[in-house]
CSV table of C-alpha atoms in Angstrom, one decimal:
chain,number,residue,atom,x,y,z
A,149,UNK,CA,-10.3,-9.2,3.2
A,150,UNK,CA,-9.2,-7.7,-0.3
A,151,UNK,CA,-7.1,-8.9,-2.7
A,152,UNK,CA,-2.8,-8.0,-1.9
A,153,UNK,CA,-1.5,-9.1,-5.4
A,154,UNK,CA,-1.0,-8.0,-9.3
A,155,UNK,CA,-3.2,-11.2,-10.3
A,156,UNK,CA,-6.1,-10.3,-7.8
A,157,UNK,CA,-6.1,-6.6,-8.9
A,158,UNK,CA,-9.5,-7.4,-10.9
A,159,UNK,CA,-11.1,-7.8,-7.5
A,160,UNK,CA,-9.0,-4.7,-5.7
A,161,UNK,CA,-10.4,-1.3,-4.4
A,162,UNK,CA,-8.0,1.0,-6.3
A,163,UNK,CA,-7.0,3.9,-4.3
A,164,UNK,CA,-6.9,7.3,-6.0
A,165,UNK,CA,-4.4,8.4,-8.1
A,166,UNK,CA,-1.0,9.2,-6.3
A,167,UNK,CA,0.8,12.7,-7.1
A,168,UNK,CA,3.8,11.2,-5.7
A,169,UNK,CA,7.1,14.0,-6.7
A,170,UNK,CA,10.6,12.6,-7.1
A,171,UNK,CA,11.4,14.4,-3.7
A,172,UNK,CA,8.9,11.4,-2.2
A,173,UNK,CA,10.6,8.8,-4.0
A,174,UNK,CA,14.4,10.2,-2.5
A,175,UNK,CA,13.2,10.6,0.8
A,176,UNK,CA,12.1,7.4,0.9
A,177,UNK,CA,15.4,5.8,-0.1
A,178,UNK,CA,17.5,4.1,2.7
A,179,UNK,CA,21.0,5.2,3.4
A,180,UNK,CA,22.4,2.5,1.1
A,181,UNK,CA,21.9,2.9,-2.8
A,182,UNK,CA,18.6,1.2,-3.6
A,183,UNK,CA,18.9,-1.4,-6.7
A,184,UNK,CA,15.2,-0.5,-7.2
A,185,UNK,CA,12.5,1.8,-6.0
A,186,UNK,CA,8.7,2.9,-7.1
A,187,UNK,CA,6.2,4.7,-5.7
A,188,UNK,CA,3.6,3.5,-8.7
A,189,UNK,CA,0.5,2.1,-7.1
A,190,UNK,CA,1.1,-0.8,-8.8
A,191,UNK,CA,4.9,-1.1,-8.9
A,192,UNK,CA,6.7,-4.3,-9.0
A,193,UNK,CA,9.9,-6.4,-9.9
A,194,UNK,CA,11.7,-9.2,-9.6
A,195,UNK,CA,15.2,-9.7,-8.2
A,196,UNK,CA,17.2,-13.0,-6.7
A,197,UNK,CA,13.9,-14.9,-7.3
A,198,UNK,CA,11.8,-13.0,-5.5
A,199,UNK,CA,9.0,-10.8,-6.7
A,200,UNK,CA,8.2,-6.9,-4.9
A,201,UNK,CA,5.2,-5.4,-4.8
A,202,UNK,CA,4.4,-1.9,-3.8
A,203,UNK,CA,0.6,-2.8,-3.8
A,204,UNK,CA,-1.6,0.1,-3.0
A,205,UNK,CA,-4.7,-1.5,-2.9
A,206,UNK,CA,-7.2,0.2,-0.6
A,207,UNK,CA,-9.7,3.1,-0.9
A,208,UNK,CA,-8.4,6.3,0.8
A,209,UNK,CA,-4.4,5.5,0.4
A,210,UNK,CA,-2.1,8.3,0.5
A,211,UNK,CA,1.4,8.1,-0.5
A,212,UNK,CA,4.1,5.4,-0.4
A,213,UNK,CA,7.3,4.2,-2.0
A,214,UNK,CA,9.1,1.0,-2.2
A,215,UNK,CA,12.8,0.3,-2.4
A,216,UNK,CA,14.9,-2.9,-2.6
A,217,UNK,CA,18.8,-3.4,-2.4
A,218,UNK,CA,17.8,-7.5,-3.0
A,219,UNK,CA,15.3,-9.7,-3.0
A,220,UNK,CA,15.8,-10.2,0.8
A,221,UNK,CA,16.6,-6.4,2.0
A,222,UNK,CA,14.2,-4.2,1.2
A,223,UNK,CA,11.3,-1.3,2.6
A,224,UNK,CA,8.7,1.1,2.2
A,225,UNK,CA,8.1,4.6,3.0
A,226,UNK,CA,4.6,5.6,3.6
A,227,UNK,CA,2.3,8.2,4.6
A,228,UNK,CA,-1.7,7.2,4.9
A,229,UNK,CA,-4.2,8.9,6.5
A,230,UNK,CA,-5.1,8.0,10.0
A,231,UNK,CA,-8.9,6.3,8.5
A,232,UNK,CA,-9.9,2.6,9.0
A,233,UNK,CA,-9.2,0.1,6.5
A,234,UNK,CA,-6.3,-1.3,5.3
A,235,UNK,CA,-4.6,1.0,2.8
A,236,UNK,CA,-1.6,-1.6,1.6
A,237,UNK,CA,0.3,-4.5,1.3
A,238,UNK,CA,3.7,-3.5,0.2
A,239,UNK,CA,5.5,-7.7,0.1
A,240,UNK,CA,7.9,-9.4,-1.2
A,241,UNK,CA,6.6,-12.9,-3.0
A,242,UNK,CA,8.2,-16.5,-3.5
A,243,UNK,CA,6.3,-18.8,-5.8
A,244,UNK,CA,6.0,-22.2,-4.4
A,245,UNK,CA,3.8,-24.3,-6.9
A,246,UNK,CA,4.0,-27.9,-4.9
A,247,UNK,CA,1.1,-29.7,-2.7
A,248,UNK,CA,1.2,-29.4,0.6
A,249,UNK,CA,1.8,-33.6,0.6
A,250,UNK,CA,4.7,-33.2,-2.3
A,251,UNK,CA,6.0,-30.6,0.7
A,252,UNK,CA,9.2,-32.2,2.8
A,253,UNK,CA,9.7,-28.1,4.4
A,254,UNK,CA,8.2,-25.1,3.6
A,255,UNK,CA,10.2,-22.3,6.4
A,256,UNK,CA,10.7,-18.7,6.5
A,257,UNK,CA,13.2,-16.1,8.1
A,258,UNK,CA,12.1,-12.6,9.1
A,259,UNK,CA,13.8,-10.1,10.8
A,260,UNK,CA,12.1,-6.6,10.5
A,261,UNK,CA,12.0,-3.1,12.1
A,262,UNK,CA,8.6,-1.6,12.4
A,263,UNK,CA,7.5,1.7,13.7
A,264,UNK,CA,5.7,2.2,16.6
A,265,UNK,CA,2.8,4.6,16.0
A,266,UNK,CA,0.5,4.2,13.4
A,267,UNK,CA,-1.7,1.0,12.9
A,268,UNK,CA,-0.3,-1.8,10.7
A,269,UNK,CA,1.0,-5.6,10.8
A,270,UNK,CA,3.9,-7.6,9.5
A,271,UNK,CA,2.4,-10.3,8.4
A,272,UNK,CA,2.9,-13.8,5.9
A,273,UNK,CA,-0.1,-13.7,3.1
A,274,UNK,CA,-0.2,-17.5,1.9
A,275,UNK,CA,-2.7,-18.4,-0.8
A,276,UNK,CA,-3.1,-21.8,-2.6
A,277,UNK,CA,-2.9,-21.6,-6.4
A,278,UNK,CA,-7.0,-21.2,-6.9
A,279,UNK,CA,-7.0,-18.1,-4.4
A,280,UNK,CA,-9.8,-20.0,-2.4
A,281,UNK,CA,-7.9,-20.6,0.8
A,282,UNK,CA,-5.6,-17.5,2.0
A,283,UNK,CA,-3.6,-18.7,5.4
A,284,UNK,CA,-2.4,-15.1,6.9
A,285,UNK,CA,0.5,-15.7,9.9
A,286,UNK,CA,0.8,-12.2,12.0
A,287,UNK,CA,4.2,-11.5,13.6
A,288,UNK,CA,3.7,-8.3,15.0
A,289,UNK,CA,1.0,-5.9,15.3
A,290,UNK,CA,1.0,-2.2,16.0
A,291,UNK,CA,-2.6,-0.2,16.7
A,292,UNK,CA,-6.2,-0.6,16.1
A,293,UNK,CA,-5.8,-3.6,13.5
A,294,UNK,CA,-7.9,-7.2,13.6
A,295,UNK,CA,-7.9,-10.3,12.1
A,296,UNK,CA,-11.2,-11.4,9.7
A,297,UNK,CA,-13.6,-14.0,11.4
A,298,UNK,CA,-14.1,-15.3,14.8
A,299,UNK,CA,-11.4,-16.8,17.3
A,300,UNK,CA,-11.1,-20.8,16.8
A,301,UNK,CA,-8.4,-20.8,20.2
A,302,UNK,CA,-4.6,-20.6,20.8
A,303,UNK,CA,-2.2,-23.4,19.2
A,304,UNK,CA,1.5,-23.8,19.3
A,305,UNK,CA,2.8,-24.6,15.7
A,306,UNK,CA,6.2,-23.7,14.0
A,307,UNK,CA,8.1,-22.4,16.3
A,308,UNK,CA,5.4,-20.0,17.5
A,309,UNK,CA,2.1,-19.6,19.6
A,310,UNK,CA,-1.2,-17.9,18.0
A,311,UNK,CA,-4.7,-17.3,18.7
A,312,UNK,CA,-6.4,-18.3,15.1
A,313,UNK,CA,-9.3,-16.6,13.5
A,314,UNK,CA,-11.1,-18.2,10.5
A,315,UNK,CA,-13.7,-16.1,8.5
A,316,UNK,CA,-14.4,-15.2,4.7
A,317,UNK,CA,-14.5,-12.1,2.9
A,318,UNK,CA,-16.8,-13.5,0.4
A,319,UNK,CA,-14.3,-14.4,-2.2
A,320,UNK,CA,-12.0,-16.9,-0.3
A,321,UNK,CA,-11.6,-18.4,3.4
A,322,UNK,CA,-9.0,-16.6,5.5
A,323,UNK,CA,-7.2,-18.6,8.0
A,324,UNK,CA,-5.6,-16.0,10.5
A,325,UNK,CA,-3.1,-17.1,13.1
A,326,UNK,CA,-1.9,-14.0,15.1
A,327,UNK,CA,1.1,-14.6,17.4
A,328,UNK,CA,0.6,-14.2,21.0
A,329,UNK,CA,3.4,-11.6,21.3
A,330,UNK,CA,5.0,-9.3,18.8
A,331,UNK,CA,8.1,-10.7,17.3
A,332,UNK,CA,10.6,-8.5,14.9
A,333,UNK,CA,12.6,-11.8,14.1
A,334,UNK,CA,12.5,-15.4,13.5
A,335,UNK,CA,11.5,-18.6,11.5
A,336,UNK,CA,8.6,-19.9,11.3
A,337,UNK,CA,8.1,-23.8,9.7
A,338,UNK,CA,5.0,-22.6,7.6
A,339,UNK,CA,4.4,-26.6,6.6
A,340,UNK,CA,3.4,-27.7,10.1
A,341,UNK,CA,0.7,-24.8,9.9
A,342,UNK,CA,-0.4,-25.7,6.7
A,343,UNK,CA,-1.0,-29.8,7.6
A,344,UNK,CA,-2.4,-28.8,10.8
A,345,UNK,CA,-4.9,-26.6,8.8
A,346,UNK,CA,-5.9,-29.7,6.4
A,347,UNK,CA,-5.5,-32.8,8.9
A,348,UNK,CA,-6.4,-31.9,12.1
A,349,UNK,CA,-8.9,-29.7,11.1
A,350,UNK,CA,-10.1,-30.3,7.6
A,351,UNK,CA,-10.6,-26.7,6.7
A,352,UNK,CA,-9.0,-27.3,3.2
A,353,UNK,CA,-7.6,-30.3,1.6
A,354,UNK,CA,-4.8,-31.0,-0.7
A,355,UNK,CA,-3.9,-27.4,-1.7
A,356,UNK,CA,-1.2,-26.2,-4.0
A,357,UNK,CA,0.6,-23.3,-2.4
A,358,UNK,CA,1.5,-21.2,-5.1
A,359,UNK,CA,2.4,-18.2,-3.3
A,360,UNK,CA,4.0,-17.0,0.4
A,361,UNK,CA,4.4,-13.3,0.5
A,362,UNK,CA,5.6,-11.6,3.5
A,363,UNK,CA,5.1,-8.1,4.1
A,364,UNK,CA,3.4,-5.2,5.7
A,365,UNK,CA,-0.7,-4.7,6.0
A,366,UNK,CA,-0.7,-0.9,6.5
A,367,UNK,CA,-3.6,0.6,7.6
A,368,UNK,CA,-2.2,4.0,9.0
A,369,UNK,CA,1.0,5.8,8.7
A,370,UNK,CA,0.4,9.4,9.0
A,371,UNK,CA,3.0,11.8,8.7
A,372,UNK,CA,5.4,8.8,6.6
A,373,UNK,CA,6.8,6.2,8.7
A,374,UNK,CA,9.5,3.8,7.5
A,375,UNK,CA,8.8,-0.2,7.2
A,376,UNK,CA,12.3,-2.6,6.9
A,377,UNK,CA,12.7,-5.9,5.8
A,378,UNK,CA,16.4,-6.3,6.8
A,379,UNK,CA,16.1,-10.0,5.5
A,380,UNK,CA,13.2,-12.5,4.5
A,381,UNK,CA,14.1,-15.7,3.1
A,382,UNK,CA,11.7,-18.2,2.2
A,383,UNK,CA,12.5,-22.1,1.4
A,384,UNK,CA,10.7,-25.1,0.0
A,385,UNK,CA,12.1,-28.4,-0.8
């Protein structure tokens, strides 16, 4: 599984240049008056302590554009081709920096609307501050997308029920849990997850978690589709 951040991008696929026209870039606005948009492959910024990425990171990417009215309300436009392999990871990051034992709560609320064609997930992107664990939580799924690795069985954990995969890409281990139905809103207590991936089954120890990103792993969109984050918060204490 590729890199999804501005501090991986060594290790990224770039996808071609984008002629993206300012025509995209309106169309893609929402109804409201955006605080911020981009449709640079690369574009990003940083508003009510949160970071937003646009992220174009795979090979064979077409067009898309990111807008944010806050940190917590935000979206992308996007039209890629109907090819496999994922194409983006357009997310919105909160930087944690703590162990998971110096953790007392580590939660998140989502609430999202997704389209239904295409292929594509909303999904949480959790990576320790070394990049050699990366714990992805799946919310909702939408066409012929997977998880990395092999099927380790269904557990209930923070709120929510998933099957989990583990595997490696060959740079870091990927820890998928993949909820058992499709949700577009609700919390998840991401700390129970993490302990239950180092105590009960020692895949990792002691990790800090520097970053949860929450966002959408496109992989088609054909045509342009819209993606909304109507709100996303993301606590630690």
């Amino acid at each position: 599984m590729a890199p999804r951040t501005l501090g991986r991008v060594t290790k990224a696929l770039l996808a071609p240049a984008l002629a993206l026209g300012a025509t995209v870039g309106l169309a893609a606005a929402p109804a409201q008056a955006a605080v911020w948009n981009s449709c640079d492959q690369w574009g990003n910024t940083s508003i009510d302590g949160y970071t937003l990425y646009n992220n174009i990171w795979g090979s064979g990417a077409g067009s898309q554009c990111v807008w944010a009215n806050s940190g917590t309300d935000w979206g992308v436009w996007a039209d890629h081709p109907n090819t496999g392999g994922i194409k983006s990871y357009p997310n919105a990051k909160k930087v944690i920096n703590k162990t998971i034992t110096s953790l007392s709560s580590l939660t998140s609320s989502y609430n999202v609307t997704v389209p239904s064609s295409g292929a594509h997930n909303s999904s949480y992107d959790i990576w320790d501050t070394d990049h050699d664990y990366e714990i992805m939580l799946w919310v909702n799924k939408t066409g012929a997308v997977g998880p990395l690795g092999t099927s380790q069985g269904t557990v209930t954990l923070g709120g929510h029920t998933w099957t989990v995969y583990k595997g490696s890409n060959g740079a870091n281990e990927v820890f998928s849990f993949i909820r058992t139905s499709n949700s577009s809103s609700g919390t998840v207590n991401i700390l129970p997850i993490l302990k239950w991936i180092k105590d009960t089954k020692g895949w990792m120890g002691n990790e800090t978690i520097g970053d949860v990103q929450f966002g959408f792993e496109i992989t088609s969109s054909a045509g342009g589709l819209n993606f909304q984050t109507d709100n996303l918060t993301v606590s630690s204490s």
